[in-house]
Tab-separated table of C-alpha atoms in Angstrom:
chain	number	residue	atom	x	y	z
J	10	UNK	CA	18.434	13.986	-9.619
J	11	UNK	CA	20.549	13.222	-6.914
J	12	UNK	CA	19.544	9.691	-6.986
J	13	UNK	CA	22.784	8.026	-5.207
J	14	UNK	CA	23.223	10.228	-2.406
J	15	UNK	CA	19.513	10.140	-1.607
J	16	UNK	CA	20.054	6.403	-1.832
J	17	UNK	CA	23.069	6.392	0.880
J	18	UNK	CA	20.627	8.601	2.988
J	19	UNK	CA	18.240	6.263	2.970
J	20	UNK	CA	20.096	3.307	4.105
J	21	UNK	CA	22.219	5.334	6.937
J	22	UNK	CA	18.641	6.261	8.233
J	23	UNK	CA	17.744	2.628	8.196
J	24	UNK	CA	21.107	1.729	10.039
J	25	UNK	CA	20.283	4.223	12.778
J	26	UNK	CA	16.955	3.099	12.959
J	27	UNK	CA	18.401	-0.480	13.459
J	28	UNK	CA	20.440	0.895	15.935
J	29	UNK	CA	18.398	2.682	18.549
J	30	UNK	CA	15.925	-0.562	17.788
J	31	UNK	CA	17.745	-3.626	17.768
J	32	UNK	CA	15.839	-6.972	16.755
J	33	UNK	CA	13.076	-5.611	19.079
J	34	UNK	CA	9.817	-5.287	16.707
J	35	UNK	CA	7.889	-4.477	19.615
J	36	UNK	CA	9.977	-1.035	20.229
J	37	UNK	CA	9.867	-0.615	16.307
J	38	UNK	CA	5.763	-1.303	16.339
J	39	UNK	CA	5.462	1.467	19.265
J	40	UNK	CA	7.383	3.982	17.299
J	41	UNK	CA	5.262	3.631	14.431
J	42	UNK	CA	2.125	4.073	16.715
J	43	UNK	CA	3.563	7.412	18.295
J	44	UNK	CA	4.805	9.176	15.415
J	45	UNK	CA	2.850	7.466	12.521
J	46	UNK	CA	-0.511	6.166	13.217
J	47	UNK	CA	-1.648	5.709	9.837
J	48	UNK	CA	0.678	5.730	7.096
J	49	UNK	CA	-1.026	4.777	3.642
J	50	UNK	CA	-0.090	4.715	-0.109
J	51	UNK	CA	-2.739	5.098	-2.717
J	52	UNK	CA	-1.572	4.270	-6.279
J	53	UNK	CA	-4.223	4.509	-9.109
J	54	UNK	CA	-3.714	3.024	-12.402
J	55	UNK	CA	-5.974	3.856	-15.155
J	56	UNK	CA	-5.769	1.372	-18.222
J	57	UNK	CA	-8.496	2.583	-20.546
J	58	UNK	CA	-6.965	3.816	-23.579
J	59	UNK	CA	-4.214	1.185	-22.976
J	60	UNK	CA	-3.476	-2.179	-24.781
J	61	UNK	CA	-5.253	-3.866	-21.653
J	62	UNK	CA	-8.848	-1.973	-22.474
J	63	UNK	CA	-8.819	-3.644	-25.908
J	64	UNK	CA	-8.732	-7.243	-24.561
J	65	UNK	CA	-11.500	-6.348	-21.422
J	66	UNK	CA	-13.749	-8.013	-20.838
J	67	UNK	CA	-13.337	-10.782	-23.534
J	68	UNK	CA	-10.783	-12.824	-22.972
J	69	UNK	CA	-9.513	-10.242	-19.678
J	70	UNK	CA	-12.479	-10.133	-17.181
J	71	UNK	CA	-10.105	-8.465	-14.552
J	72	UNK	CA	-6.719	-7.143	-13.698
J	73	UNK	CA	-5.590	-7.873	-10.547
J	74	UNK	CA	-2.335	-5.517	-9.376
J	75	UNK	CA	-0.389	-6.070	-6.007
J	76	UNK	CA	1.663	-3.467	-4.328
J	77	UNK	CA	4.436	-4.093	-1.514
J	78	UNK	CA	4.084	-2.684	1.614
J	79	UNK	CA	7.668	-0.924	3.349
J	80	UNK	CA	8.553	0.729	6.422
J	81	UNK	CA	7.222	4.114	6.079
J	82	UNK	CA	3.896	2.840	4.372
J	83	UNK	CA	2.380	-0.385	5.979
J	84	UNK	CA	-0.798	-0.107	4.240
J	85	UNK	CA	-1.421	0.770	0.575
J	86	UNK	CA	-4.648	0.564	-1.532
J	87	UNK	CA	-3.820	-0.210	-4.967
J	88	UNK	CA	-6.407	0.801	-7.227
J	89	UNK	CA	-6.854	0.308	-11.024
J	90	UNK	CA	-9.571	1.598	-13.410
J	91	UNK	CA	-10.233	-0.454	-16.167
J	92	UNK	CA	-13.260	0.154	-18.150
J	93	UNK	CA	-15.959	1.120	-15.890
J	94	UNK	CA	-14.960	-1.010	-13.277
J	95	UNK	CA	-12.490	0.486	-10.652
J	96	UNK	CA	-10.551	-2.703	-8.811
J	97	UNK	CA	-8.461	-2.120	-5.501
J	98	UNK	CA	-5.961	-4.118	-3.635
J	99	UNK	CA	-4.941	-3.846	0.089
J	100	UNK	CA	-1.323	-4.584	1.295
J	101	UNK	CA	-0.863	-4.514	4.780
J	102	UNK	CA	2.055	-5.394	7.185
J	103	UNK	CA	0.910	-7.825	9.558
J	104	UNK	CA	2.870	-5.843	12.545
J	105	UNK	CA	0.471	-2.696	12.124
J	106	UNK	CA	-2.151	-3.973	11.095
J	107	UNK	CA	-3.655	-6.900	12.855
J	108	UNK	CA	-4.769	-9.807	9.857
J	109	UNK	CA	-8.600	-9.555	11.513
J	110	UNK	CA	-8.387	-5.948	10.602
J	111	UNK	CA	-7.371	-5.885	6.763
J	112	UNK	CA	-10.913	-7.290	5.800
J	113	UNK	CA	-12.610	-4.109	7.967
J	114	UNK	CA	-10.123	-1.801	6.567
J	115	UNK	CA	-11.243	-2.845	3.001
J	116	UNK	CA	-15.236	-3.216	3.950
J	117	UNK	CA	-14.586	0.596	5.016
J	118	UNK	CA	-12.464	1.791	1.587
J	119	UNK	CA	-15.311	0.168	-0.295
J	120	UNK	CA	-18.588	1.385	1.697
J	121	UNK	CA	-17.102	5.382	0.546
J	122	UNK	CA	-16.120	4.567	-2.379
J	123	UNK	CA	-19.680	3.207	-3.273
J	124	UNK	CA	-21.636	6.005	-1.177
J	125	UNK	CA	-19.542	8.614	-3.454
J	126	UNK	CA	-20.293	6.522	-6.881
């Protein structure tokens, strides 16, 4: 509940963020390395027992989902389970994370997540 005032919260905090930051993304990129040095989002979506399941994996062979990045989360791992496959997606923002990095950061996700299977 509460949903506009949280909303005019939100966008006062982004206006004094712009404030004490300016253009400057270097000053913005330094704050996120002092306060938040990894911020991730991890959003699973299951779709066995859903419409999807009864079309994999003939004529679906995969479902492919993409999540958006934002300030407080530049990278997020979107993962979806769909029979017994589990598929994943990595959004980063190219101002944290460096493009030669994404492909490391996913090697890593998917090393542990095929040690633990």
């Amino acid at each position: 509940m509460n949903v506009p005032e949280s909303s005019i919260i939100r966008m006062a905090g982004g206006l004094i963020f712009h404030r004490l930051f300016g253009d400057d993304s270097k000053s913005l990129v330094e704050f996120y390395r002092q306060r938040f040095p990894l911020c991730a989002g991890i959003s699973n979506v299951n779709l066995n027992g859903s419409l999807v399941e009864e079309y994999h994996p003939d004529p679906l062979l995969e479902y492919i989902r993409v999540s958006p990045t934002g300030p407080m989360m530049p990278v997020v791992f979107t993962t979806t389970t769909l029979g017994n496959q589990l598929h994943f997606g990595l959004s980063t923002r190219d101002s944290i994370v460096p493009p030669n990095d994404a492909p490391k950061l996913a090697d890593a996700f998917r090393n542990i997540v095929l040690q633990n299977a």
